[in-house]
Amino acid sequence: MLKRISHFFSPNSRKHNTNEHRVIFSNEHKLSPKMINKDALKVVEVLQEHGYDAYVVGGSIRDLLLGLKPKDFDVATNARPSEIKPLFRRSRIIGRRFQIVHVQLGRELIEVTTFRSNETKGTDKKGGSRRQQANSGVLTRDNVFGSISDDASRRDLTINALYYNPSDNSIHDFAGGLDDIDQRLIRIMGDPATRFREDPVRLLRVARFAAKLGFTIDPMTEKPMRKLASNLQHVSPPRLFDETLKLFMSGQGLATFWILYEYGLFDYIAPQVSAMMKDRNNLTGKLIEQAFTNTDLRIRNNKRVTPAFIYAALLWPSVQQLAAGYRERGNSPAYALSKAAGEVIAKQIPITAIPKRFTMPMREIWDLQLLLPRRGGHRAKRLVDHPRFRAAYDFILLREQAGEELSGLGDWWTAYQNADEEKREQMAKALGEPKRNRKRRKPRKPKTD
Ligand code: ATP
Ligand code: MG
């Protein structure tokens, strides 16, 4: 016997209409409270004891249903932030655009959000709209509280709009999210174009989850994506930078990158490089593909990855191209590289605000690309001690893997690092004394009358 209760609030509701509310009990799904983080369970329990509705929601439920390990556990409730806070000793209200409560229990930080609405009709105490929209359709303020079904409708994807109640082991599905999990589909909640305009980051979230889960993007969701890619220009640079880290450092960076590229989203993330990728197989395409392949592998092997390395790789083709131009105009390689690096970074920052703690090491990695080939005499010995040597060496390997001809430089450095003191000296000697840097004359300024 099926133990499924279905309420259809609207008799005309289509299969994935957001008004459809299905409650699924334990014998029809594979979740159990044991699978939920105990601190999240505690938060739900406390809220329910005080008479509020509370559910574990979002990515954790989606991931558990797919047999994946959730990153974090979020709780949604009908209690207001000011009602939640006094129930937990170590808690604080954060956020301006959306107020949420961070509850610290033990080592775990649980995010508790009040059910919110996506409606424009809500007003605040002063009678103004609490939900503000810029001309582009972007939501700039969004603090209208609502019911659980309102909350489901304002979420991004159907598979992220599942609410789990551990006290009766039930899942509340408002938009066919369970079916979409079965069919491995990424489907945006509501009208795709409107939802993408409201928050263009949803375009990136579609790409990220399609890659992470290996799901197909539903045709209706997919349809407006290319046309609306340019809306990413409305996302603030610091937020876009954070989002790119989620895209590139998820362990599925390569798959995510190709989806971004295919839908024209990458043009609005790194336009300087995107313009150089006329096809997948030119050197730029290969370098970027290889950078993501290596990053994904490092993540799989629990090795450290840094945004500095990823961004250094993403922007390197542009730096190289620009630097070549400056060299042709008679500048020294070091000056040309430094000038190109500064300009490429300056163009990228208004798009994704890369913090200085990453742009500094990026520039060092690039500078070392000029220095690592010059390794005769005592130079190699000094270079291996450079704090950025390891990253710069990995970068040389990356360039070679991508097909750049560097006369066996990577192999030389690999052997050098593996050699003992004596062998190292022989290796350096075999290269001969380094040539002194001949001072180049500055290019003459064109005469002006
Ligand atoms: P993960 O944490 O594994 O990356 P997640 O789905 O939990 O995935 P979060 O960024 O933690 O993603 O967001 C939590 C939930 O908030 C999501 O499941 C989704 O329901 C909602 N959400 C997040 N970002 C948006 C957005 N831009 N628009 C609408 N809903 C969103
Ligand atoms: Mg999450």
PDB file of C-alpha atoms and ligand atoms in Angstrom, residues 57-60 62-63 69-72 74 97-98 111 113 116 151-152 154-157 159-163 195 198-202 205 208-209 212 239 243 246, ligand 1:
ATOM      1  CA  VAL A  57      16.074  21.742   3.650  1.00  0.00           C
ATOM      2  CA  GLY A  58      18.052  22.371   0.505  1.00  0.00           C
ATOM      3  CA  GLY A  59      21.247  20.805  -0.715  1.00  0.00           C
ATOM      4  CA  SER A  60      21.619  18.358   2.159  1.00  0.00           C
ATOM      5  CA  ARG A  62      19.112  16.515  -2.316  1.00  0.00           C
ATOM      6  CA  ASP A  63      22.574  15.076  -1.703  1.00  0.00           C
ATOM      7  CA  LYS A  69      27.792  13.472   1.407  1.00  0.00           C
ATOM      8  CA  PRO A  70      26.126  16.837   2.151  1.00  0.00           C
ATOM      9  CA  LYS A  71      28.365  19.895   2.502  1.00  0.00           C
ATOM     10  CA  ASP A  72      26.191  21.534   5.139  1.00  0.00           C
ATOM     11  CA  ASP A  74      20.314  24.132   6.493  1.00  0.00           C
ATOM     12  CA  ARG A  97      19.371  41.431   2.014  1.00  0.00           C
ATOM     13  CA  PHE A  98      18.093  38.263   3.700  1.00  0.00           C
ATOM     14  CA  GLU A 111      22.050  28.240   9.019  1.00  0.00           C
ATOM     15  CA  THR A 113      16.245  30.728   7.558  1.00  0.00           C
ATOM     16  CA  ARG A 116      10.411  33.683   2.685  1.00  0.00           C
ATOM     17  CA  ASP A 151       9.505  29.500   0.547  1.00  0.00           C
ATOM     18  CA  ALA A 152       9.662  26.543  -1.838  1.00  0.00           C
ATOM     19  CA  ARG A 154      11.502  31.230  -4.203  1.00  0.00           C
ATOM     20  CA  ARG A 155      14.201  28.543  -4.171  1.00  0.00           C
ATOM     21  CA  ASP A 156      16.311  28.042  -7.256  1.00  0.00           C
ATOM     22  CA  LEU A 157      15.818  24.439  -8.379  1.00  0.00           C
ATOM     23  CA  ILE A 159      15.663  19.438  -6.399  1.00  0.00           C
ATOM     24  CA  ASN A 160      16.632  22.075  -3.821  1.00  0.00           C
ATOM     25  CA  ALA A 161      13.041  22.645  -2.703  1.00  0.00           C
ATOM     26  CA  LEU A 162      12.621  19.487  -0.619  1.00  0.00           C
ATOM     27  CA  TYR A 163      11.772  19.850   3.083  1.00  0.00           C
ATOM     28  CA  ARG A 195      13.991  33.704 -12.156  1.00  0.00           C
ATOM     29  CA  GLU A 198      15.849  38.202 -10.647  1.00  0.00           C
ATOM     30  CA  ASP A 199      19.162  36.645  -9.759  1.00  0.00           C
ATOM     31  CA  PRO A 200      21.575  35.850 -12.628  1.00  0.00           C
ATOM     32  CA  VAL A 201      23.715  33.749 -10.256  1.00  0.00           C
ATOM     33  CA  ARG A 202      21.018  31.101 -10.775  1.00  0.00           C
ATOM     34  CA  ARG A 205      23.936  27.410 -10.126  1.00  0.00           C
ATOM     35  CA  ARG A 208      27.210  23.946 -11.271  1.00  0.00           C
ATOM     36  CA  PHE A 209      24.588  21.409 -10.235  1.00  0.00           C
ATOM     37  CA  LYS A 212      28.254  18.234 -10.009  1.00  0.00           C
ATOM     38  CA  ARG A 239      29.760  37.867  -5.253  1.00  0.00           C
ATOM     39  CA  GLU A 243      30.583  32.029  -7.099  1.00  0.00           C
ATOM     40  CA  LYS A 246      32.302  27.311  -6.064  1.00  0.00           C
TER      41      LYS A 246
HETATM   42  P1  ATP B   1      25.799  23.068  -1.828  1.00  0.00           P
HETATM   43  O1  ATP B   1      25.837  23.686  -0.452  1.00  0.00           O
HETATM   44  O2  ATP B   1      25.993  21.596  -1.853  1.00  0.00           O
HETATM   45  O3  ATP B   1      26.647  23.777  -2.819  1.00  0.00           O
HETATM   46  P2  ATP B   1      23.056  23.952  -1.744  1.00  0.00           P
HETATM   47  O4  ATP B   1      21.894  23.617  -2.623  1.00  0.00           O
HETATM   48  O5  ATP B   1      22.933  23.658  -0.289  1.00  0.00           O
HETATM   49  O6  ATP B   1      24.316  23.244  -2.378  1.00  0.00           O
HETATM   50  P3  ATP B   1      23.540  26.651  -0.942  1.00  0.00           P
HETATM   51  O7  ATP B   1      24.284  27.695  -1.702  1.00  0.00           O
HETATM   52  O8  ATP B   1      24.082  26.146   0.333  1.00  0.00           O
HETATM   53  O9  ATP B   1      23.359  25.464  -1.977  1.00  0.00           O
HETATM   54  O10 ATP B   1      22.056  27.195  -0.728  1.00  0.00           O
HETATM   55  C1  ATP B   1      21.111  26.570   0.120  1.00  0.00           C
HETATM   56  C2  ATP B   1      19.730  26.599  -0.508  1.00  0.00           C
HETATM   57  O11 ATP B   1      19.302  27.956  -0.703  1.00  0.00           O
HETATM   58  C3  ATP B   1      19.653  25.955  -1.901  1.00  0.00           C
HETATM   59  O12 ATP B   1      19.403  24.589  -1.827  1.00  0.00           O
HETATM   60  C4  ATP B   1      18.505  26.697  -2.539  1.00  0.00           C
HETATM   61  O13 ATP B   1      17.286  26.127  -2.164  1.00  0.00           O
HETATM   62  C5  ATP B   1      18.594  28.093  -1.925  1.00  0.00           C
HETATM   63  N1  ATP B   1      19.328  29.038  -2.781  1.00  0.00           N
HETATM   64  C6  ATP B   1      20.655  29.277  -2.773  1.00  0.00           C
HETATM   65  N2  ATP B   1      20.990  30.213  -3.679  1.00  0.00           N
HETATM   66  C7  ATP B   1      19.848  30.584  -4.285  1.00  0.00           C
HETATM   67  C8  ATP B   1      19.518  31.528  -5.301  1.00  0.00           C
HETATM   68  N3  ATP B   1      20.467  32.269  -5.886  1.00  0.00           N
HETATM   69  N4  ATP B   1      18.218  31.639  -5.641  1.00  0.00           N
HETATM   70  C9  ATP B   1      17.261  30.916  -5.046  1.00  0.00           C
HETATM   71  N5  ATP B   1      17.507  30.010  -4.095  1.00  0.00           N
HETATM   72  C10 ATP B   1      18.767  29.832  -3.704  1.00  0.00           C
END
